[in-house]
Amino acid sequence: MEFRGLKAQYQNLKTKIDSAISKVCSDAAFISGTEVEELEKQLAAYVGAKHCITCGNGTDALVLSLMAWDIGSGDAVFVPDFTFFASGEAPAFLGAVPVFVDVEKDTFNVSVQALEEAVIYTINNTNLTPKVIIAVDLFGQPADYPGIRKIADKYNLLVLEDAAQGFGGAIGNKMACSFGDISTTSFFPAKPLGCYGDGGAVFTDSDNWAELIRSLCVHGKGRSKYDNIRIGMNSRLDTIQAAILQVKLEAFKKYELERCNSIAKKYTEMFSNTYQVITPKINSGYYSSWAQYTVVCKNMEQRKQIMAGLKNNGIPSMVYYTKGMHEQDAFNDIIYGYHDYKNTQYLVSRVLSLPIHPYIEYKQIEIICDVILNISKKGK
């Protein structure tokens, strides 16, 4: 059984993907081929943003966005404590200080209350200048952007949406990758929309920021690649990856996203009223792209028992994440802001992600749930 179904997906899309790759090889336009520009237009239209700039990976997308805002030494960037390392690594890489913020226990996304407390703490107790909120759409569900935007407006902060896991999610009719002043995503293979290597994208409605980010992606170029007007980086999505993503985007829109939501619904129904594990909460009016289906176990011992039982039955599972950002050794020397991470600490010892992808069968979901429920009942 596959965790994210990449082999099954390829078999379903093989003819189109092979044809798309073959065309790029025949054209030999491996960098900045026409497929890249076409993909950017398709992505921008899908999420409802004016500009899409593709780049080398999701981490670069975050760094490029912060560079466009001139974020650096002395600046505070507020980051959820329960997220992948890159969310905090990006501001730290530029010399800014990531101030980690606790999350909600049920949605796994940043707590708006804790966010404001962290901002106030930083203003009153540090010499840092609050500049940016990095809001992560964890496991596929958009963060609480109405609440986040109120905090951002109140304290004059920019919002950077980290939708590495959130592409395809929505709040009402507004899509993920359109909630931030700048938004980013990742095309890492296991993401909701993934390529066959590394890739990422930046979205914004600002003409000025879009122009600046395009320059930063290619060594700070001006009118040509040999006219360098600023210090940038080398971060481009190659043409083969763009061609693959065009094929996968079509399937994603037509049926994959809907199918993942159907699979998630099946999981939740199977676990309902059992009280053996807590299922993920989707806020009213929100739509998840289900990068992960993550349950919360009663304790770490139950999680270990479930993982062992799943493994014995040939079923993969994963723990995202085993520690909070404030516990990462790389941040040991960084001055933290608000020091309350009780929900992160609760989650890291209990969360467990189960297989979910558009090509998994309902019967397989039933098997997974039966294994978990039987193990949990025995462990009472």
Coordinates of C-alpha atoms in Angstrom, one line a residue:
M1 CA 0.0 0.0 0.0
E2 CA 1.3 3.4 -0.9
F3 CA 1.3 6.4 1.4
R4 CA 0.8 9.1 -1.3
G5 CA 0.1 6.9 -4.3
L6 CA 2.7 8.4 -6.7
K7 CA 3.2 5.1 -8.5
A8 CA -0.6 4.6 -9.0
Q9 CA -0.9 8.2 -10.2
Y10 CA 1.8 7.8 -12.8
Q11 CA 0.2 4.6 -14.1
N12 CA -3.1 6.5 -14.6
L13 CA -1.4 9.5 -16.2
K14 CA 1.5 7.7 -17.9
T15 CA 0.6 8.3 -21.5
K16 CA 0.1 12.1 -21.1
I17 CA 3.1 12.5 -18.8
D18 CA 5.4 10.5 -21.1
S19 CA 4.2 12.5 -24.1
A20 CA 4.8 15.8 -22.2
I21 CA 8.3 14.8 -21.2
S22 CA 9.1 13.6 -24.7
K23 CA 8.1 16.9 -26.2
V24 CA 10.4 18.8 -23.9
C25 CA 13.3 16.5 -24.8
S26 CA 12.5 16.9 -28.6
D27 CA 12.3 20.7 -28.3
A28 CA 15.5 20.7 -26.1
A29 CA 14.2 23.9 -24.3
F30 CA 15.0 22.5 -20.8
I31 CA 15.2 25.8 -19.0
S32 CA 12.5 28.5 -19.5
G33 CA 10.6 26.6 -22.2
T34 CA 7.1 27.6 -23.2
E35 CA 5.6 25.1 -20.8
V36 CA 6.9 27.2 -17.8
E37 CA 5.0 30.3 -18.9
E38 CA 1.9 28.3 -19.8
L39 CA 1.9 26.6 -16.4
E40 CA 2.3 29.9 -14.6
K41 CA -0.8 31.3 -16.3
Q42 CA -2.8 28.2 -15.5
L43 CA -1.7 28.2 -11.8
A44 CA -2.5 32.0 -11.4
A45 CA -5.9 31.5 -13.0
Y46 CA -6.7 28.5 -10.8
V47 CA -5.9 30.2 -7.5
G48 CA -7.2 33.6 -8.5
A49 CA -3.9 35.6 -8.3
K50 CA -2.7 38.1 -10.8
H51 CA 0.9 36.8 -10.9
C52 CA 2.5 33.4 -10.6
I53 CA 6.3 33.1 -10.6
T54 CA 7.6 29.5 -10.5
C55 CA 10.9 28.7 -8.8
G56 CA 13.2 25.9 -7.8
N57 CA 11.4 24.7 -4.6
G58 CA 9.0 25.7 -1.9
T59 CA 11.7 26.9 0.5
D60 CA 13.1 29.2 -2.2
A61 CA 9.6 30.5 -2.7
L62 CA 9.5 31.6 0.9
V63 CA 13.0 33.1 0.8
L64 CA 12.3 35.0 -2.4
S65 CA 9.1 36.5 -0.9
L66 CA 10.9 37.7 2.2
M67 CA 13.7 39.1 0.0
A68 CA 11.2 41.1 -2.0
W69 CA 10.1 42.7 1.3
D70 CA 13.8 43.3 2.4
I71 CA 13.3 41.2 5.5
G72 CA 16.6 40.7 7.5
S73 CA 18.5 41.5 10.7
G74 CA 16.4 43.0 13.5
D75 CA 13.1 41.9 12.0
A76 CA 10.6 39.5 13.7
V77 CA 8.8 37.0 11.6
F78 CA 6.0 35.1 13.3
V79 CA 5.9 31.4 12.4
P80 CA 3.7 28.5 13.6
D81 CA 5.5 26.3 16.1
F82 CA 4.0 23.1 14.6
T83 CA 5.2 23.0 10.9
F84 CA 8.0 21.9 8.6
F85 CA 11.4 23.4 9.3
A86 CA 11.5 25.5 6.1
S87 CA 8.8 27.8 7.5
G88 CA 11.2 29.1 10.2
E89 CA 14.4 28.4 8.2
A90 CA 13.5 30.9 5.5
P91 CA 13.5 34.1 7.7
A92 CA 16.5 32.8 9.8
F93 CA 18.4 32.3 6.5
L94 CA 18.0 36.0 5.8
G95 CA 19.1 37.1 9.3
A96 CA 15.6 37.7 10.7
V97 CA 14.3 36.1 13.9
P98 CA 11.5 33.6 13.6
V99 CA 9.2 34.0 16.6
F100 CA 7.3 30.8 17.1
V101 CA 3.6 30.7 17.8
D102 CA 1.5 28.0 19.3
V103 CA -1.2 26.3 17.2
E104 CA -4.8 25.1 17.6
K105 CA -5.2 21.5 18.8
D106 CA -8.0 20.6 16.4
T107 CA -7.0 22.3 13.1
F108 CA -3.2 22.2 13.6
N109 CA -2.9 25.7 12.2
V110 CA -1.7 28.8 14.0
S111 CA -3.7 30.1 16.9
V112 CA -4.8 33.7 16.3
Q113 CA -5.0 34.3 20.0
A114 CA -1.4 33.1 20.5
L115 CA -0.3 35.1 17.5
E116 CA -1.5 38.4 19.0
E117 CA 0.1 37.5 22.3
A118 CA 3.4 36.8 20.6
V119 CA 3.3 40.1 18.7
I120 CA 2.6 42.0 21.9
Y121 CA 5.4 40.1 23.7
T122 CA 7.8 40.9 20.9
I123 CA 6.9 44.6 20.9
N124 CA 7.2 44.9 24.7
N125 CA 10.1 42.6 25.5
T126 CA 12.5 42.6 22.6
N127 CA 14.4 45.0 20.3
L128 CA 13.0 43.3 17.2
T129 CA 10.7 45.0 14.7
P130 CA 7.6 42.9 13.9
K131 CA 7.3 42.6 10.1
V132 CA 5.7 39.4 8.8
I133 CA 3.3 36.7 9.7
I134 CA 4.0 33.4 7.9
A135 CA 0.7 31.5 8.0
V136 CA 1.0 27.8 7.1
D137 CA -1.9 25.9 5.6
L138 CA -1.0 22.7 7.4
F139 CA -2.1 19.3 6.1
G140 CA -4.2 21.0 3.4
Q141 CA -6.6 23.3 5.3
P142 CA -6.1 27.0 5.0
A143 CA -5.2 28.9 8.2
D144 CA -7.6 31.3 9.8
Y145 CA -7.0 34.1 7.4
P146 CA -9.9 36.4 8.5
G147 CA -8.4 36.3 12.0
I148 CA -4.8 36.5 10.9
R149 CA -5.6 39.5 8.6
K150 CA -7.1 41.4 11.6
I151 CA -3.9 40.9 13.5
A152 CA -1.8 41.9 10.5
D153 CA -3.8 45.1 10.0
K154 CA -3.8 46.0 13.7
Y155 CA 0.0 45.8 14.0
N156 CA 0.9 46.8 10.4
L157 CA 2.3 43.3 9.4
L158 CA 2.6 41.6 6.1
V159 CA 1.1 38.2 5.6
L160 CA 3.1 35.5 3.8
E161 CA 0.9 32.4 3.1
D162 CA 2.9 29.1 3.2
A163 CA 0.6 26.9 1.2
A164 CA 3.2 24.2 0.5
Q165 CA 0.6 21.7 1.7
G166 CA -2.4 23.8 1.0
F167 CA -2.7 24.0 -2.8
G168 CA -6.3 23.3 -3.7
G169 CA -7.7 24.3 -0.3
A170 CA -10.2 27.1 0.0
I171 CA -12.2 29.3 2.3
G172 CA -15.6 29.8 0.6
N173 CA -14.8 30.7 -3.0
K174 CA -11.3 32.0 -2.3
M175 CA -8.5 29.6 -3.0
A176 CA -5.3 28.8 -1.1
C177 CA -2.3 30.7 -2.5
S178 CA -4.4 33.9 -2.7
F179 CA -4.7 34.8 1.0
G180 CA -1.3 36.3 1.6
D181 CA 0.1 39.6 0.5
I182 CA 2.4 37.1 -1.1
S183 CA 1.6 33.4 -1.2
T184 CA 3.8 30.4 -1.9
T185 CA 3.5 26.7 -2.6
S186 CA 5.7 23.6 -3.1
F187 CA 5.7 21.0 -5.9
F188 CA 7.7 18.5 -3.9
P189 CA 6.4 15.1 -5.2
A190 CA 4.3 14.2 -2.1
K191 CA 2.5 17.5 -2.1
P192 CA -1.2 17.8 -3.3
L193 CA 0.2 19.0 -6.6
G194 CA 3.7 17.5 -7.0
C195 CA 6.2 17.3 -9.8
Y196 CA 8.9 14.6 -10.2
G197 CA 11.7 16.5 -8.4
D198 CA 11.8 19.9 -6.7
G199 CA 9.7 22.9 -7.6
G200 CA 7.8 25.8 -6.1
A201 CA 5.8 28.9 -7.0
V202 CA 5.1 32.4 -5.7
F203 CA 1.7 34.2 -6.1
T204 CA 0.9 37.9 -5.7
D205 CA -1.4 40.6 -7.0
S206 CA 1.4 43.2 -6.8
D207 CA 3.0 44.1 -10.1
N208 CA 6.1 45.5 -8.3
W209 CA 6.7 42.5 -6.1
A210 CA 6.1 40.1 -9.0
E211 CA 8.7 41.9 -11.1
L212 CA 11.2 42.0 -8.3
I213 CA 10.8 38.2 -7.5
R214 CA 11.2 37.4 -11.2
S215 CA 14.5 39.2 -11.1
L216 CA 15.6 37.6 -7.8
C217 CA 14.9 34.1 -9.3
V218 CA 17.5 34.6 -12.0
H219 CA 20.6 36.2 -10.2
G220 CA 18.9 39.6 -9.8
K221 CA 18.7 40.1 -13.6
G222 CA 17.6 43.4 -15.2
R223 CA 16.8 43.6 -18.9
S224 CA 18.8 40.5 -19.7
K225 CA 20.5 37.7 -17.9
Y226 CA 23.8 39.5 -18.2
D227 CA 22.4 42.7 -16.8
N228 CA 22.4 42.1 -13.1
I229 CA 21.0 44.9 -11.0
R230 CA 20.7 43.2 -7.6
I231 CA 21.9 40.1 -5.7
G232 CA 19.5 37.3 -6.3
M233 CA 19.7 33.5 -6.6
N234 CA 19.4 30.7 -9.2
S235 CA 15.9 29.3 -8.6
R236 CA 14.0 28.3 -11.7
L237 CA 11.4 25.6 -12.4
D238 CA 12.8 23.5 -15.3
T239 CA 10.7 22.8 -18.3
I240 CA 10.3 19.1 -17.8
Q241 CA 8.8 19.7 -14.3
A242 CA 6.5 22.3 -15.8
A243 CA 5.3 19.9 -18.4
I244 CA 4.6 17.2 -15.8
L245 CA 2.8 19.7 -13.6
Q246 CA 0.5 20.7 -16.5
V247 CA -0.7 17.2 -16.9
K248 CA -1.1 16.7 -13.2
L249 CA -2.9 20.0 -12.7
E250 CA -5.5 18.9 -15.2
A251 CA -6.1 15.7 -13.3
F252 CA -6.0 17.5 -9.9
K253 CA -8.8 19.9 -11.0
K254 CA -10.9 17.2 -12.7
Y255 CA -11.1 14.5 -10.1
E256 CA -8.0 14.1 -7.7
L257 CA -8.9 16.9 -5.3
E258 CA -12.6 15.8 -5.1
R259 CA -11.5 12.2 -4.6
C260 CA -9.1 13.0 -1.8
N261 CA -12.0 14.8 0.0
S262 CA -14.1 11.7 -0.5
I263 CA -11.4 9.5 1.0
A264 CA -11.0 11.8 4.0
K265 CA -14.8 11.7 4.5
K266 CA -14.6 7.9 4.5
Y267 CA -11.9 7.9 7.2
T268 CA -13.9 10.3 9.4
E269 CA -17.0 8.2 9.0
M270 CA -15.2 5.0 9.9
F271 CA -13.7 6.6 13.1
S272 CA -16.9 8.5 14.1
N273 CA -18.3 7.7 17.6
T274 CA -15.4 5.3 18.4
Y275 CA -13.4 7.8 20.5
Q276 CA -10.3 5.7 19.8
V277 CA -8.6 8.5 17.8
I278 CA -9.5 12.2 17.2
T279 CA -10.1 13.0 13.6
P280 CA -9.0 16.3 12.0
K281 CA -11.4 19.2 12.1
I282 CA -12.3 21.2 9.0
N283 CA -13.7 24.6 9.9
S284 CA -17.1 25.6 8.5
G285 CA -16.8 27.0 5.1
Y286 CA -13.3 25.7 4.7
Y287 CA -12.1 23.1 2.1
S288 CA -9.0 21.0 2.5
S289 CA -6.7 19.6 -0.2
W290 CA -5.7 16.8 2.3
A291 CA -1.9 16.8 2.0
Q292 CA -2.2 14.5 5.0
Y293 CA -5.0 12.8 6.9
T294 CA -3.8 13.2 10.4
V295 CA -5.5 11.8 13.5
V296 CA -4.6 12.5 17.1
C297 CA -4.0 9.4 19.3
K298 CA -4.7 9.3 23.1
N299 CA -1.0 9.3 23.9
M300 CA 2.4 8.4 22.5
E301 CA 2.1 4.7 23.6
Q302 CA -1.1 4.3 21.7
R303 CA 0.5 5.9 18.6
K304 CA 3.4 3.4 18.8
Q305 CA 1.0 0.5 19.1
I306 CA -1.0 1.7 16.1
M307 CA 2.1 2.3 14.0
A308 CA 3.4 -1.1 14.8
G309 CA 0.1 -2.8 14.0
L310 CA -0.2 -0.9 10.7
K311 CA 3.4 -1.9 9.7
N312 CA 2.7 -5.6 10.5
N313 CA -0.2 -5.3 8.0
G314 CA 1.9 -3.7 5.3
I315 CA 0.4 -0.3 5.9
P316 CA 2.6 2.8 6.0
S317 CA 2.1 5.7 8.4
M318 CA 4.0 8.8 9.2
V319 CA 4.5 11.3 12.1
Y320 CA 4.4 15.0 11.1
Y321 CA 6.1 16.4 13.3
T322 CA 8.2 14.8 16.1
K323 CA 9.2 18.1 17.7
G324 CA 8.1 21.8 17.7
M325 CA 10.1 24.4 15.9
H326 CA 11.2 25.9 19.2
E327 CA 12.9 22.6 20.0
Q328 CA 15.0 22.4 16.8
D329 CA 18.7 22.6 17.6
A330 CA 19.3 25.0 14.7
F331 CA 17.3 27.6 16.5
N332 CA 19.0 27.3 19.9
D333 CA 20.7 30.7 19.7
I334 CA 17.7 32.6 18.5
I335 CA 15.8 34.8 20.9
Y336 CA 12.2 33.5 21.1
G337 CA 9.2 35.5 21.6
Y338 CA 6.1 34.1 23.2
H339 CA 7.0 31.0 25.2
D340 CA 3.7 29.0 25.4
Y341 CA 3.7 25.9 23.1
K342 CA 1.3 23.7 25.1
N343 CA -0.7 22.6 22.0
T344 CA 2.4 21.9 19.9
Q345 CA 3.7 19.7 22.8
Y346 CA 0.4 17.9 22.9
L347 CA 0.4 17.2 19.2
V348 CA 4.0 16.1 18.6
S349 CA 3.4 13.2 21.0
R350 CA 0.1 12.1 19.5
V351 CA -0.3 12.9 15.8
L352 CA -0.3 10.2 13.2
S353 CA -0.8 10.6 9.4
L354 CA -2.5 7.8 7.4
P355 CA -2.3 6.9 3.7
I356 CA -4.4 9.3 1.6
H357 CA -4.3 9.9 -2.2
P358 CA -6.8 9.9 -5.1
Y359 CA -6.1 6.4 -6.1
I360 CA -6.5 4.5 -2.8
E361 CA -9.6 2.2 -2.7
Y362 CA -12.4 2.5 -0.1
K363 CA -11.7 -1.1 0.8
Q364 CA -8.2 -0.2 1.7
I365 CA -9.5 2.6 4.0
E366 CA -11.7 0.1 5.7
I367 CA -8.8 -2.2 6.3
I368 CA -6.7 0.6 7.8
C369 CA -9.4 1.7 10.1
D370 CA -10.2 -1.8 11.2
V371 CA -6.6 -2.4 12.1
I372 CA -6.4 0.9 14.1
L373 CA -9.7 0.3 15.9
N374 CA -8.9 -3.3 16.9
I375 CA -5.5 -2.2 18.2
S376 CA -7.0 0.7 20.1
K377 CA -9.7 -1.5 21.7
K378 CA -7.1 -4.0 22.9
G379 CA -5.0 -1.2 24.4
K380 CA -7.8 0.0 26.6

